[in-house]
Amino acid sequence: MRGRIEDGQPVTLGHVDPAVVEAGDVVLVRWRGGFLLHLVKEATVDRLLIGNNVGRVNGWASRRAVVGRVVRVHPLGR
């Protein structure tokens, strides 16, 4: 998420209905046995294409995998 959220930068997550997540949102998703905080690049009825802010695409995640949406990005060092 470099450029939008830096490595180690604190964020606040909020509850979100996965059905309303759209392209441009930053979400925490369950991904391959772990969790990823990523940008939603594209959204369909049942899936989200997730990637980072500099062009990389990780792949499709189910909307059911959404844990929360970023509601605030805090300054580094606080």
mmCIF file of C-alpha atoms in Angstrom:
data_model
loop_
_atom_site.group_PDB
_atom_site.id
_atom_site.type_symbol
_atom_site.label_atom_id
_atom_site.label_comp_id
_atom_site.label_asym_id
_atom_site.label_seq_id
_atom_site.Cartn_x
_atom_site.Cartn_y
_atom_site.Cartn_z
ATOM 1 C CA MET A 1 0.000 0.000 0.000
ATOM 2 C CA ARG A 2 3.076 2.201 -0.282
ATOM 3 C CA GLY A 3 2.094 5.786 -0.991
ATOM 4 C CA ARG A 4 -1.343 5.377 0.534
ATOM 5 C CA ILE A 5 -0.557 3.463 3.736
ATOM 6 C CA GLU A 6 3.090 2.896 4.625
ATOM 7 C CA ASP A 7 4.475 -0.293 6.145
ATOM 8 C CA GLY A 8 3.868 -0.192 9.893
ATOM 9 C CA GLN A 9 1.497 2.763 9.715
ATOM 10 C CA PRO A 10 -1.438 2.349 12.100
ATOM 11 C CA VAL A 11 -4.970 2.266 10.758
ATOM 12 C CA THR A 12 -8.409 2.030 12.279
ATOM 13 C CA LEU A 13 -10.698 -0.657 10.906
ATOM 14 C CA GLY A 14 -14.443 -0.424 10.959
ATOM 15 C CA HIS A 15 -17.161 -2.995 10.500
ATOM 16 C CA VAL A 16 -18.447 -3.181 6.947
ATOM 17 C CA ASP A 17 -21.106 -5.200 5.224
ATOM 18 C CA PRO A 18 -19.076 -7.022 2.551
ATOM 19 C CA ALA A 19 -21.916 -6.442 0.071
ATOM 20 C CA VAL A 20 -21.210 -2.677 0.027
ATOM 21 C CA VAL A 21 -17.416 -2.853 -0.467
ATOM 22 C CA GLU A 22 -16.426 -1.218 -3.757
ATOM 23 C CA ALA A 23 -13.369 -0.465 -5.852
ATOM 24 C CA GLY A 24 -11.141 2.048 -4.074
ATOM 25 C CA ASP A 25 -11.880 0.762 -0.567
ATOM 26 C CA VAL A 26 -9.022 -0.575 1.562
ATOM 27 C CA VAL A 27 -10.067 -3.742 3.359
ATOM 28 C CA LEU A 28 -8.645 -6.395 5.648
ATOM 29 C CA VAL A 29 -9.323 -9.813 4.135
ATOM 30 C CA ARG A 30 -8.590 -13.400 5.101
ATOM 31 C CA TRP A 31 -6.085 -14.533 2.484
ATOM 32 C CA ARG A 32 -4.332 -17.900 2.134
ATOM 33 C CA GLY A 33 -4.233 -18.713 5.839
ATOM 34 C CA GLY A 34 -3.444 -15.150 6.940
ATOM 35 C CA PHE A 35 -4.717 -11.625 6.566
ATOM 36 C CA LEU A 36 -3.957 -8.852 4.056
ATOM 37 C CA LEU A 37 -4.743 -5.166 4.146
ATOM 38 C CA HIS A 38 -5.269 -4.318 0.499
ATOM 39 C CA LEU A 39 -6.882 -2.022 -1.987
ATOM 40 C CA VAL A 40 -9.975 -3.241 -3.812
ATOM 41 C CA LYS A 41 -9.216 -2.878 -7.522
ATOM 42 C CA GLU A 42 -12.461 -4.299 -8.872
ATOM 43 C CA ALA A 43 -15.667 -5.643 -7.353
ATOM 44 C CA THR A 44 -18.259 -8.116 -8.602
ATOM 45 C CA VAL A 45 -21.360 -9.399 -6.853
ATOM 46 C CA ASP A 46 -19.463 -12.105 -4.953
ATOM 47 C CA ARG A 47 -15.731 -11.343 -5.343
ATOM 48 C CA LEU A 48 -13.159 -8.570 -4.887
ATOM 49 C CA LEU A 49 -9.967 -8.170 -6.886
ATOM 50 C CA ILE A 50 -7.355 -7.076 -4.352
ATOM 51 C CA GLY A 51 -3.950 -5.534 -4.902
ATOM 52 C CA ASN A 52 -1.678 -2.770 -3.737
ATOM 53 C CA ASN A 53 -1.367 0.906 -4.525
ATOM 54 C CA VAL A 54 1.532 0.556 -6.986
ATOM 55 C CA GLY A 55 0.035 -1.779 -9.567
ATOM 56 C CA ARG A 56 0.404 -5.291 -8.146
ATOM 57 C CA VAL A 57 -2.672 -7.507 -8.149
ATOM 58 C CA ASN A 58 -2.900 -10.382 -5.667
ATOM 59 C CA GLY A 59 -6.046 -12.004 -6.999
ATOM 60 C CA TRP A 60 -9.706 -12.533 -6.295
ATOM 61 C CA ALA A 61 -11.049 -12.848 -2.756
ATOM 62 C CA SER A 62 -14.567 -13.763 -1.746
ATOM 63 C CA ARG A 63 -16.612 -10.977 -0.224
ATOM 64 C CA ARG A 64 -17.103 -13.377 2.716
ATOM 65 C CA ALA A 65 -13.350 -13.001 3.413
ATOM 66 C CA VAL A 66 -13.722 -9.302 4.309
ATOM 67 C CA VAL A 67 -12.965 -8.671 7.986
ATOM 68 C CA GLY A 68 -13.184 -4.864 8.022
ATOM 69 C CA ARG A 69 -12.619 -1.655 6.058
ATOM 70 C CA VAL A 70 -10.062 1.058 6.809
ATOM 71 C CA VAL A 71 -11.857 4.097 8.185
ATOM 72 C CA ARG A 72 -8.793 6.081 9.266
ATOM 73 C CA VAL A 73 -5.085 6.147 8.487
ATOM 74 C CA HIS A 74 -3.034 7.497 11.404
ATOM 75 C CA PRO A 75 0.221 9.453 11.002
ATOM 76 C CA LEU A 76 3.434 7.451 11.315
ATOM 77 C CA GLY A 77 5.230 7.739 14.636
ATOM 78 C CA ARG A 78 2.166 8.253 16.819
#
